mmCIF file with all atom_site columns, C-alpha atoms in Angstrom:
data_model
loop_
_atom_site.group_PDB
_atom_site.id
_atom_site.type_symbol
_atom_site.label_atom_id
_atom_site.label_alt_id
_atom_site.label_comp_id
_atom_site.label_asym_id
_atom_site.label_entity_id
_atom_site.label_seq_id
_atom_site.pdbx_PDB_ins_code
_atom_site.Cartn_x
_atom_site.Cartn_y
_atom_site.Cartn_z
_atom_site.occupancy
_atom_site.B_iso_or_equiv
_atom_site.pdbx_formal_charge
_atom_site.auth_seq_id
_atom_site.auth_comp_id
_atom_site.auth_asym_id
_atom_site.auth_atom_id
_atom_site.pdbx_PDB_model_num
ATOM 1   C CA . MET A 1 1   ? 19.341 166.432 60.614 1.00 0.00 ? 295 MET A CA 1
ATOM 2   C CA . PHE A 1 2   ? 22.883 165.635 59.329 1.00 0.00 ? 296 PHE A CA 1
ATOM 3   C CA . LYS A 1 3   ? 23.150 166.198 55.627 1.00 0.00 ? 297 LYS A CA 1
ATOM 4   C CA . PRO A 1 4   ? 26.899 165.756 54.845 1.00 0.00 ? 298 PRO A CA 1
ATOM 5   C CA . LYS A 1 5   ? 28.393 168.319 52.582 1.00 0.00 ? 299 LYS A CA 1
ATOM 6   C CA . VAL A 1 6   ? 30.585 165.988 50.600 1.00 0.00 ? 300 VAL A CA 1
ATOM 7   C CA . PHE A 1 7   ? 32.694 168.732 49.046 1.00 0.00 ? 301 PHE A CA 1
ATOM 8   C CA . ILE A 1 8   ? 33.810 169.817 52.524 1.00 0.00 ? 302 ILE A CA 1
ATOM 9   C CA . LEU A 1 9   ? 34.953 166.336 53.343 1.00 0.00 ? 303 LEU A CA 1
ATOM 10  C CA . ASP A 1 10  ? 36.663 166.096 49.914 1.00 0.00 ? 304 ASP A CA 1
ATOM 11  C CA . VAL A 1 11  ? 38.670 169.198 50.500 1.00 0.00 ? 305 VAL A CA 1
ATOM 12  C CA . ASP A 1 12  ? 39.369 169.143 54.287 1.00 0.00 ? 306 ASP A CA 1
ATOM 13  C CA . LEU A 1 13  ? 39.832 165.371 54.800 1.00 0.00 ? 307 LEU A CA 1
ATOM 14  C CA . HIS A 1 14  ? 40.410 163.629 51.485 1.00 0.00 ? 308 HIS A CA 1
ATOM 15  C CA . GLY A 1 15  ? 42.627 166.436 50.362 1.00 0.00 ? 309 GLY A CA 1
ATOM 16  C CA . VAL A 1 16  ? 44.874 165.889 53.263 1.00 0.00 ? 310 VAL A CA 1
ATOM 17  C CA . ILE A 1 17  ? 45.032 162.110 52.698 1.00 0.00 ? 311 ILE A CA 1
ATOM 18  C CA . ASN A 1 18  ? 45.629 162.548 48.953 1.00 0.00 ? 312 ASN A CA 1
ATOM 19  C CA . ILE A 1 19  ? 48.395 165.063 49.483 1.00 0.00 ? 313 ILE A CA 1
ATOM 20  C CA . THR A 1 20  ? 50.079 162.734 52.024 1.00 0.00 ? 314 THR A CA 1
ATOM 21  C CA . ARG A 1 21  ? 49.945 159.856 49.523 1.00 0.00 ? 315 ARG A CA 1
ATOM 22  C CA . ALA A 1 22  ? 51.444 162.072 46.806 1.00 0.00 ? 316 ALA A CA 1
ATOM 23  C CA . PHE A 1 23  ? 54.502 163.089 48.855 1.00 0.00 ? 317 PHE A CA 1
ATOM 24  C CA . ILE A 1 24  ? 55.004 160.011 51.181 1.00 0.00 ? 318 ILE A CA 1
ATOM 25  C CA . ASP A 1 25  ? 57.626 158.333 48.991 1.00 0.00 ? 319 ASP A CA 1
ATOM 26  C CA . LEU A 1 26  ? 59.522 161.528 48.577 1.00 0.00 ? 320 LEU A CA 1
ATOM 27  C CA . LEU A 1 27  ? 59.487 162.056 52.401 1.00 0.00 ? 321 LEU A CA 1
ATOM 28  C CA . ALA A 1 28  ? 60.437 158.433 53.139 1.00 0.00 ? 322 ALA A CA 1
ATOM 29  C CA . ASN A 1 29  ? 63.518 158.655 50.845 1.00 0.00 ? 323 ASN A CA 1
ATOM 30  C CA . SER A 1 30  ? 64.763 161.823 52.448 1.00 0.00 ? 324 SER A CA 1
ATOM 31  C CA . ASP A 1 31  ? 67.200 161.982 55.303 1.00 0.00 ? 325 ASP A CA 1
ATOM 32  C CA . LYS A 1 32  ? 64.865 163.831 57.529 1.00 0.00 ? 326 LYS A CA 1
ATOM 33  C CA . GLY A 1 33  ? 61.381 165.280 56.961 1.00 0.00 ? 327 GLY A CA 1
ATOM 34  C CA . ALA A 1 34  ? 58.150 166.471 58.462 1.00 0.00 ? 328 ALA A CA 1
ATOM 35  C CA . LEU A 1 35  ? 54.559 166.136 57.506 1.00 0.00 ? 329 LEU A CA 1
ATOM 36  C CA . ILE A 1 36  ? 52.422 168.976 58.782 1.00 0.00 ? 330 ILE A CA 1
ATOM 37  C CA . ASN A 1 37  ? 48.625 168.690 58.686 1.00 0.00 ? 331 ASN A CA 1
ATOM 38  C CA . THR A 1 38  ? 46.222 171.470 59.639 1.00 0.00 ? 332 THR A CA 1
ATOM 39  C CA . ALA A 1 39  ? 43.203 170.562 61.718 1.00 0.00 ? 333 ALA A CA 1
ATOM 40  C CA . SER A 1 40  ? 41.342 173.065 63.931 1.00 0.00 ? 334 SER A CA 1
ATOM 41  C CA . VAL A 1 41  ? 39.943 173.667 67.315 1.00 0.00 ? 335 VAL A CA 1
ATOM 42  C CA . CYS A 1 42  ? 36.736 172.544 65.558 1.00 0.00 ? 336 CYS A CA 1
ATOM 43  C CA . GLY A 1 43  ? 38.344 169.107 65.811 1.00 0.00 ? 337 GLY A CA 1
ATOM 44  C CA . PHE A 1 44  ? 37.901 169.357 69.598 1.00 0.00 ? 338 PHE A CA 1
ATOM 45  C CA . HIS A 1 45  ? 34.145 169.910 69.507 1.00 0.00 ? 339 HIS A CA 1
ATOM 46  C CA . ALA A 1 46  ? 31.550 170.393 66.824 1.00 0.00 ? 340 ALA A CA 1
ATOM 47  C CA . SER A 1 47  ? 31.313 174.205 66.356 1.00 0.00 ? 341 SER A CA 1
ATOM 48  C CA . ALA A 1 48  ? 31.423 175.027 62.680 1.00 0.00 ? 342 ALA A CA 1
ATOM 49  C CA . GLY A 1 49  ? 29.007 172.607 61.038 1.00 0.00 ? 343 GLY A CA 1
ATOM 50  C CA . THR A 1 50  ? 28.947 168.839 61.197 1.00 0.00 ? 344 THR A CA 1
ATOM 51  C CA . ALA A 1 51  ? 30.893 168.121 57.987 1.00 0.00 ? 345 ALA A CA 1
ATOM 52  C CA . TYR A 1 52  ? 33.683 170.583 58.823 1.00 0.00 ? 346 TYR A CA 1
ATOM 53  C CA . SER A 1 53  ? 34.027 169.327 62.399 1.00 0.00 ? 347 SER A CA 1
ATOM 54  C CA . VAL A 1 54  ? 33.996 165.696 61.312 1.00 0.00 ? 348 VAL A CA 1
ATOM 55  C CA . ALA A 1 55  ? 36.746 166.522 58.770 1.00 0.00 ? 349 ALA A CA 1
ATOM 56  C CA . LYS A 1 56  ? 38.868 168.282 61.383 1.00 0.00 ? 350 LYS A CA 1
ATOM 57  C CA . PHE A 1 57  ? 38.334 165.500 63.939 1.00 0.00 ? 351 PHE A CA 1
ATOM 58  C CA . ALA A 1 58  ? 39.433 163.048 61.230 1.00 0.00 ? 352 ALA A CA 1
ATOM 59  C CA . VAL A 1 59  ? 42.608 165.006 60.265 1.00 0.00 ? 353 VAL A CA 1
ATOM 60  C CA . LYS A 1 60  ? 43.633 164.910 63.915 1.00 0.00 ? 354 LYS A CA 1
ATOM 61  C CA . GLY A 1 61  ? 43.002 161.134 64.065 1.00 0.00 ? 355 GLY A CA 1
ATOM 62  C CA . PHE A 1 62  ? 44.742 160.581 60.680 1.00 0.00 ? 356 PHE A CA 1
ATOM 63  C CA . SER A 1 63  ? 47.819 162.513 61.898 1.00 0.00 ? 357 SER A CA 1
ATOM 64  C CA . GLU A 1 64  ? 47.909 160.458 65.108 1.00 0.00 ? 358 GLU A CA 1
ATOM 65  C CA . GLY A 1 65  ? 47.747 157.253 63.035 1.00 0.00 ? 359 GLY A CA 1
ATOM 66  C CA . LEU A 1 66  ? 50.661 158.516 60.914 1.00 0.00 ? 360 LEU A CA 1
ATOM 67  C CA . ILE A 1 67  ? 52.692 159.099 63.999 1.00 0.00 ? 361 ILE A CA 1
ATOM 68  C CA . LYS A 1 68  ? 52.487 155.433 64.883 1.00 0.00 ? 362 LYS A CA 1
ATOM 69  C CA . ASP A 1 69  ? 53.041 154.368 61.262 1.00 0.00 ? 363 ASP A CA 1
ATOM 70  C CA . PHE A 1 70  ? 56.088 156.568 60.905 1.00 0.00 ? 364 PHE A CA 1
ATOM 71  C CA . GLN A 1 71  ? 57.573 155.432 64.241 1.00 0.00 ? 365 GLN A CA 1
ATOM 72  C CA . ASP A 1 72  ? 57.409 151.789 62.955 1.00 0.00 ? 366 ASP A CA 1
ATOM 73  C CA . ASN A 1 73  ? 58.336 152.353 59.285 1.00 0.00 ? 367 ASN A CA 1
ATOM 74  C CA . ALA A 1 74  ? 60.027 155.777 58.840 1.00 0.00 ? 368 ALA A CA 1
ATOM 75  C CA . PRO A 1 75  ? 61.438 156.945 62.269 1.00 0.00 ? 369 PRO A CA 1
ATOM 76  C CA . HIS A 1 76  ? 63.383 159.732 60.566 1.00 0.00 ? 370 HIS A CA 1
ATOM 77  C CA . LEU A 1 77  ? 60.117 161.492 59.729 1.00 0.00 ? 371 LEU A CA 1
ATOM 78  C CA . ASN A 1 78  ? 57.986 163.654 62.076 1.00 0.00 ? 372 ASN A CA 1
ATOM 79  C CA . VAL A 1 79  ? 54.247 164.338 61.985 1.00 0.00 ? 373 VAL A CA 1
ATOM 80  C CA . HIS A 1 80  ? 52.701 167.547 63.202 1.00 0.00 ? 374 HIS A CA 1
ATOM 81  C CA . CYS A 1 81  ? 49.026 168.459 63.609 1.00 0.00 ? 375 CYS A CA 1
ATOM 82  C CA . VAL A 1 82  ? 48.430 172.094 63.692 1.00 0.00 ? 376 VAL A CA 1
ATOM 83  C CA . MET A 1 83  ? 45.275 173.098 65.559 1.00 0.00 ? 377 MET A CA 1
ATOM 84  C CA . PRO A 1 84  ? 44.673 176.861 65.329 1.00 0.00 ? 378 PRO A CA 1
ATOM 85  C CA . GLY A 1 85  ? 42.227 178.779 67.374 1.00 0.00 ? 379 GLY A CA 1
ATOM 86  C CA . PHE A 1 86  ? 40.862 182.145 66.110 1.00 0.00 ? 380 PHE A CA 1
ATOM 87  C CA . VAL A 1 87  ? 43.572 183.747 63.946 1.00 0.00 ? 381 VAL A CA 1
ATOM 88  C CA . SER A 1 88  ? 42.942 187.294 62.820 1.00 0.00 ? 382 SER A CA 1
ATOM 89  C CA . THR A 1 89  ? 42.795 187.071 58.954 1.00 0.00 ? 383 THR A CA 1
ATOM 90  C CA . ASN A 1 90  ? 40.388 187.995 56.279 1.00 0.00 ? 384 ASN A CA 1
ATOM 91  C CA . ILE A 1 91  ? 38.928 184.524 56.020 1.00 0.00 ? 385 ILE A CA 1
ATOM 92  C CA . ASP A 1 92  ? 36.058 185.019 58.476 1.00 0.00 ? 386 ASP A CA 1
ATOM 93  C CA . ARG A 1 93  ? 35.099 188.337 56.911 1.00 0.00 ? 387 ARG A CA 1
ATOM 94  C CA . LEU A 1 94  ? 35.193 187.141 53.368 1.00 0.00 ? 388 LEU A CA 1
ATOM 95  C CA . SER A 1 95  ? 33.258 184.024 54.249 1.00 0.00 ? 389 SER A CA 1
ATOM 96  C CA . ALA A 1 96  ? 30.686 186.186 56.034 1.00 0.00 ? 390 ALA A CA 1
ATOM 97  C CA . VAL A 1 97  ? 30.361 188.476 52.931 1.00 0.00 ? 391 VAL A CA 1
ATOM 98  C CA . GLN A 1 98  ? 29.940 185.458 50.591 1.00 0.00 ? 392 GLN A CA 1
ATOM 99  C CA . GLY A 1 99  ? 27.421 183.766 52.852 1.00 0.00 ? 393 GLY A CA 1
ATOM 100 C CA . TYR A 1 100 ? 25.450 186.929 53.351 1.00 0.00 ? 394 TYR A CA 1
ATOM 101 C CA . THR A 1 101 ? 25.392 187.549 49.603 1.00 0.00 ? 395 THR A CA 1
ATOM 102 C CA . VAL A 1 102 ? 24.212 184.010 48.796 1.00 0.00 ? 396 VAL A CA 1
ATOM 103 C CA . GLN A 1 103 ? 21.532 184.041 51.435 1.00 0.00 ? 397 GLN A CA 1
ATOM 104 C CA . LYS A 1 104 ? 20.214 187.603 50.932 1.00 0.00 ? 398 LYS A CA 1
ATOM 105 C CA . GLY A 1 105 ? 20.836 187.918 47.153 1.00 0.00 ? 399 GLY A CA 1
ATOM 106 C CA . ARG A 1 106 ? 22.729 191.137 47.646 1.00 0.00 ? 400 ARG A CA 1
ATOM 107 C CA . PRO A 1 107 ? 26.098 192.073 49.184 1.00 0.00 ? 401 PRO A CA 1
ATOM 108 C CA . PRO A 1 108 ? 26.210 193.432 52.736 1.00 0.00 ? 402 PRO A CA 1
ATOM 109 C CA . THR A 1 109 ? 26.386 197.112 53.409 1.00 0.00 ? 403 THR A CA 1
ATOM 110 C CA . GLU A 1 110 ? 29.713 198.828 54.169 1.00 0.00 ? 404 GLU A CA 1
ATOM 111 C CA . GLN A 1 111 ? 28.462 199.436 57.681 1.00 0.00 ? 405 GLN A CA 1
ATOM 112 C CA . LEU A 1 112 ? 27.862 195.766 58.247 1.00 0.00 ? 406 LEU A CA 1
ATOM 113 C CA . VAL A 1 113 ? 31.250 194.795 56.905 1.00 0.00 ? 407 VAL A CA 1
ATOM 114 C CA . ASN A 1 114 ? 32.915 197.322 59.125 1.00 0.00 ? 408 ASN A CA 1
ATOM 115 C CA . ARG A 1 115 ? 31.148 195.779 62.055 1.00 0.00 ? 409 ARG A CA 1
ATOM 116 C CA . TRP A 1 116 ? 32.522 192.404 61.131 1.00 0.00 ? 410 TRP A CA 1
ATOM 117 C CA . LYS A 1 117 ? 35.992 193.907 60.875 1.00 0.00 ? 411 LYS A CA 1
ATOM 118 C CA . GLY A 1 118 ? 35.584 195.471 64.281 1.00 0.00 ? 412 GLY A CA 1
ATOM 119 C CA . LYS A 1 119 ? 35.001 192.022 65.825 1.00 0.00 ? 413 LYS A CA 1
ATOM 120 C CA . THR A 1 120 ? 38.535 190.892 64.760 1.00 0.00 ? 414 THR A CA 1
ATOM 121 C CA . GLY A 1 121 ? 40.222 194.253 65.534 1.00 0.00 ? 415 GLY A CA 1
ATOM 122 C CA . GLN A 1 122 ? 40.750 195.002 61.872 1.00 0.00 ? 416 GLN A CA 1
ATOM 123 C CA . ASN A 1 123 ? 38.708 198.184 62.164 1.00 0.00 ? 417 ASN A CA 1
ATOM 124 C CA . ASN A 1 124 ? 38.691 198.712 65.873 1.00 0.00 ? 418 ASN A CA 1
ATOM 125 C CA . PRO A 1 125 ? 39.551 202.171 67.226 1.00 0.00 ? 419 PRO A CA 1
ATOM 126 C CA . ASP A 1 126 ? 41.195 200.566 70.291 1.00 0.00 ? 420 ASP A CA 1
ATOM 127 C CA . ASN A 1 127 ? 43.050 198.108 68.081 1.00 0.00 ? 421 ASN A CA 1
ATOM 128 C CA . VAL A 1 128 ? 41.918 195.276 70.296 1.00 0.00 ? 422 VAL A CA 1
ATOM 129 C CA . ARG A 1 129 ? 42.279 192.105 68.340 1.00 0.00 ? 423 ARG A CA 1
ATOM 130 C CA . ILE A 1 130 ? 40.097 189.144 69.320 1.00 0.00 ? 424 ILE A CA 1
ATOM 131 C CA . GLY A 1 131 ? 42.014 186.798 66.994 1.00 0.00 ? 425 GLY A CA 1
ATOM 132 C CA . LEU A 1 132 ? 45.679 186.018 67.203 1.00 0.00 ? 426 LEU A CA 1
ATOM 133 C CA . PRO A 1 133 ? 47.752 188.022 64.690 1.00 0.00 ? 427 PRO A CA 1
ATOM 134 C CA . ALA A 1 134 ? 48.816 185.891 61.749 1.00 0.00 ? 428 ALA A CA 1
ATOM 135 C CA . PRO A 1 135 ? 52.522 186.531 62.225 1.00 0.00 ? 429 PRO A CA 1
ATOM 136 C CA . ASP A 1 136 ? 52.305 185.254 65.820 1.00 0.00 ? 430 ASP A CA 1
ATOM 137 C CA . ALA A 1 137 ? 50.405 182.184 64.596 1.00 0.00 ? 431 ALA A CA 1
ATOM 138 C CA . ALA A 1 138 ? 53.117 181.490 62.089 1.00 0.00 ? 432 ALA A CA 1
ATOM 139 C CA . LYS A 1 139 ? 55.819 181.778 64.743 1.00 0.00 ? 433 LYS A CA 1
ATOM 140 C CA . ILE A 1 140 ? 54.054 179.399 67.082 1.00 0.00 ? 434 ILE A CA 1
ATOM 141 C CA . ILE A 1 141 ? 53.642 176.825 64.271 1.00 0.00 ? 435 ILE A CA 1
ATOM 142 C CA . LEU A 1 142 ? 57.339 177.054 63.198 1.00 0.00 ? 436 LEU A CA 1
ATOM 143 C CA . ASN A 1 143 ? 58.528 176.813 66.819 1.00 0.00 ? 437 ASN A CA 1
ATOM 144 C CA . GLY A 1 144 ? 56.350 173.797 67.294 1.00 0.00 ? 438 GLY A CA 1
ATOM 145 C CA . VAL A 1 145 ? 57.878 172.064 64.227 1.00 0.00 ? 439 VAL A CA 1
ATOM 146 C CA . GLU A 1 146 ? 61.373 172.841 65.401 1.00 0.00 ? 440 GLU A CA 1
ATOM 147 C CA . ASN A 1 147 ? 60.569 171.523 68.885 1.00 0.00 ? 441 ASN A CA 1
ATOM 148 C CA . ASP A 1 148 ? 59.156 168.242 67.524 1.00 0.00 ? 442 ASP A CA 1
ATOM 149 C CA . GLN A 1 149 ? 55.673 168.951 68.969 1.00 0.00 ? 443 GLN A CA 1
ATOM 150 C CA . TRP A 1 150 ? 53.182 166.524 67.320 1.00 0.00 ? 444 TRP A CA 1
ATOM 151 C CA . ALA A 1 151 ? 50.156 168.659 68.472 1.00 0.00 ? 445 ALA A CA 1
ATOM 152 C CA . ILE A 1 152 ? 50.738 172.339 67.816 1.00 0.00 ? 446 ILE A CA 1
ATOM 153 C CA . LEU A 1 153 ? 48.040 174.336 69.618 1.00 0.00 ? 447 LEU A CA 1
ATOM 154 C CA . VAL A 1 154 ? 47.895 177.828 68.127 1.00 0.00 ? 448 VAL A CA 1
ATOM 155 C CA . GLY A 1 155 ? 46.563 180.521 70.434 1.00 0.00 ? 449 GLY A CA 1
ATOM 156 C CA . ASP A 1 156 ? 45.473 180.731 74.083 1.00 0.00 ? 450 ASP A CA 1
ATOM 157 C CA . ASP A 1 157 ? 41.990 179.658 73.037 1.00 0.00 ? 451 ASP A CA 1
ATOM 158 C CA . ALA A 1 158 ? 43.318 176.506 71.469 1.00 0.00 ? 452 ALA A CA 1
ATOM 159 C CA . VAL A 1 159 ? 45.331 175.633 74.550 1.00 0.00 ? 453 VAL A CA 1
ATOM 160 C CA . ALA A 1 160 ? 42.390 176.224 76.942 1.00 0.00 ? 454 ALA A CA 1
ATOM 161 C CA . LEU A 1 161 ? 39.928 174.431 74.664 1.00 0.00 ? 455 LEU A CA 1
ATOM 162 C CA . ASP A 1 162 ? 42.237 171.402 74.479 1.00 0.00 ? 456 ASP A CA 1
ATOM 163 C CA . LYS A 1 163 ? 42.334 171.192 78.306 1.00 0.00 ? 457 LYS A CA 1
ATOM 164 C CA . GLY A 1 164 ? 38.603 171.889 78.714 1.00 0.00 ? 458 GLY A CA 1
ATOM 165 C CA . ILE A 1 165 ? 37.403 169.326 76.234 1.00 0.00 ? 459 ILE A CA 1
ATOM 166 C CA . ARG A 1 166 ? 39.691 166.552 77.640 1.00 0.00 ? 460 ARG A CA 1
ATOM 167 C CA . SER A 1 167 ? 38.019 167.241 81.031 1.00 0.00 ? 461 SER A CA 1
ATOM 168 C CA . LEU A 1 168 ? 34.638 166.382 79.731 1.00 0.00 ? 462 LEU A CA 1
ATOM 169 C CA . PRO A 1 169 ? 33.032 163.012 78.728 1.00 0.00 ? 463 PRO A CA 1
ATOM 170 C CA . LEU A 1 170 ? 31.949 162.551 75.077 1.00 0.00 ? 464 LEU A CA 1
ATOM 171 C CA . GLY A 1 171 ? 29.076 164.901 74.162 1.00 0.00 ? 465 GLY A CA 1
ATOM 172 C CA . ALA A 1 172 ? 29.074 166.653 77.521 1.00 0.00 ? 466 ALA A CA 1
ATOM 173 C CA . ALA A 1 173 ? 30.041 170.064 75.983 1.00 0.00 ? 467 ALA A CA 1
ATOM 174 C CA . TYR A 1 174 ? 26.754 170.597 74.128 1.00 0.00 ? 468 TYR A CA 1
ATOM 175 C CA . PRO A 1 175 ? 24.435 171.109 77.099 1.00 0.00 ? 469 PRO A CA 1
ATOM 176 C CA . LEU A 1 176 ? 26.655 174.038 77.981 1.00 0.00 ? 470 LEU A CA 1
ATOM 177 C CA . GLY A 1 177 ? 24.859 176.029 75.285 1.00 0.00 ? 471 GLY A CA 1
ATOM 178 C CA . LYS A 1 178 ? 23.024 175.864 71.971 1.00 0.00 ? 472 LYS A CA 1
ATOM 179 C CA . LEU A 1 179 ? 25.169 174.735 69.050 1.00 0.00 ? 473 LEU A CA 1
ATOM 180 C CA . SER A 1 180 ? 23.926 177.707 67.123 1.00 0.00 ? 474 SER A CA 1
ATOM 181 C CA . LYS A 1 181 ? 25.889 179.779 69.643 1.00 0.00 ? 475 LYS A CA 1
ATOM 182 C CA . ALA A 1 182 ? 29.117 177.900 69.129 1.00 0.00 ? 476 ALA A CA 1
ATOM 183 C CA . GLY A 1 183 ? 31.281 180.785 70.295 1.00 0.00 ? 477 GLY A CA 1
ATOM 184 C CA . ASN A 1 184 ? 29.614 180.775 73.673 1.00 0.00 ? 478 ASN A CA 1
ATOM 185 C CA . ILE A 1 185 ? 30.201 177.001 73.956 1.00 0.00 ? 479 ILE A CA 1
ATOM 186 C CA . SER A 1 186 ? 33.816 177.408 72.995 1.00 0.00 ? 480 SER A CA 1
ATOM 187 C CA . THR A 1 187 ? 34.353 180.102 75.577 1.00 0.00 ? 481 THR A CA 1
ATOM 188 C CA . LYS A 1 188 ? 32.731 178.032 78.343 1.00 0.00 ? 482 LYS A CA 1
ATOM 189 C CA . ILE A 1 189 ? 34.789 175.016 77.499 1.00 0.00 ? 483 ILE A CA 1
ATOM 190 C CA . ALA A 1 190 ? 38.008 177.107 77.363 1.00 0.00 ? 484 ALA A CA 1
ATOM 191 C CA . LYS A 1 191 ? 37.215 178.465 80.817 1.00 0.00 ? 485 LYS A CA 1
ATOM 192 C CA . LEU A 1 192 ? 36.777 174.921 82.199 1.00 0.00 ? 486 LEU A CA 1
ATOM 193 C CA . GLY A 1 193 ? 40.276 174.188 80.815 1.00 0.00 ? 487 GLY A CA 1
ATOM 194 C CA . ASP A 1 194 ? 41.743 177.518 82.084 1.00 0.00 ? 488 ASP A CA 1
ATOM 195 C CA . PRO A 1 195 ? 39.638 179.603 84.445 1.00 0.00 ? 489 PRO A CA 1
ATOM 196 C CA . THR A 1 196 ? 41.828 182.578 83.789 1.00 0.00 ? 490 THR A CA 1
ATOM 197 C CA . TYR A 1 197 ? 41.237 182.544 80.069 1.00 0.00 ? 491 TYR A CA 1
ATOM 198 C CA . TYR A 1 198 ? 39.297 185.297 78.439 1.00 0.00 ? 492 TYR A CA 1
ATOM 199 C CA . VAL A 1 199 ? 38.400 185.921 74.769 1.00 0.00 ? 493 VAL A CA 1
ATOM 200 C CA . GLY A 1 200 ? 41.231 187.880 73.135 1.00 0.00 ? 494 GLY A CA 1
ATOM 201 C CA . ARG A 1 201 ? 44.030 186.857 75.486 1.00 0.00 ? 495 ARG A CA 1
ATOM 202 C CA . GLN A 1 202 ? 47.207 186.362 73.516 1.00 0.00 ? 496 GLN A CA 1
ATOM 203 C CA . SER A 1 203 ? 49.894 185.216 75.999 1.00 0.00 ? 497 SER A CA 1
ATOM 204 C CA . GLN A 1 204 ? 51.077 181.957 74.355 1.00 0.00 ? 498 GLN A CA 1
ATOM 205 C CA . LEU A 1 205 ? 54.361 183.343 72.894 1.00 0.00 ? 499 LEU A CA 1
ATOM 206 C CA . LYS A 1 206 ? 55.157 185.227 76.220 1.00 0.00 ? 500 LYS A CA 1
ATOM 207 C CA . MET A 1 207 ? 54.396 182.219 78.413 1.00 0.00 ? 501 MET A CA 1
ATOM 208 C CA . SER A 1 208 ? 56.654 179.918 76.415 1.00 0.00 ? 502 SER A CA 1
ATOM 209 C CA . ASN A 1 209 ? 59.399 182.586 75.807 1.00 0.00 ? 503 ASN A CA 1
ATOM 210 C CA . LEU A 1 210 ? 59.394 181.722 72.163 1.00 0.00 ? 504 LEU A CA 1
#
């Protein structure tokens, strides 16, 4: 059953709202400005815990509300909502190490850590990265801001997931697989949005000639 982790909502949702409040006057008094919020593809469908997904859904909705508000009251400002897919950083591995240590009462073995690294291409003999390289993600975000895109989808997986989830009615994604296998659900939704998509494809920069 849903037991909300309040600290996650405090950081991932209320933190965004509080930071916006802190800088809104400064932005409004500027000649031109941009507010950039970071949501996630977990804001498309619940895939990383209820509280986290709720927060990311809410950041997306909050950003959209700001777009309307800014158009009416501060048209010289832009709002951008960044929605990254899987970006190849150390976050997943470090989170896995911490979670394993808390649950098991001991740190994971080096062999297990290397296996986790291999899944993101960080220790893969073929150098095949599942996640989008961080420099490419940064370039997509910067280009999106420069091109006045309110929704900045980062990665092929984000683009395909966006199309797939919009093709489904509310809640229809979850019979596609058990929520405990969120990655499988995400892949199935992505393939609904783009049948040519496959995990690890990184063609967004090439397709857009950015």
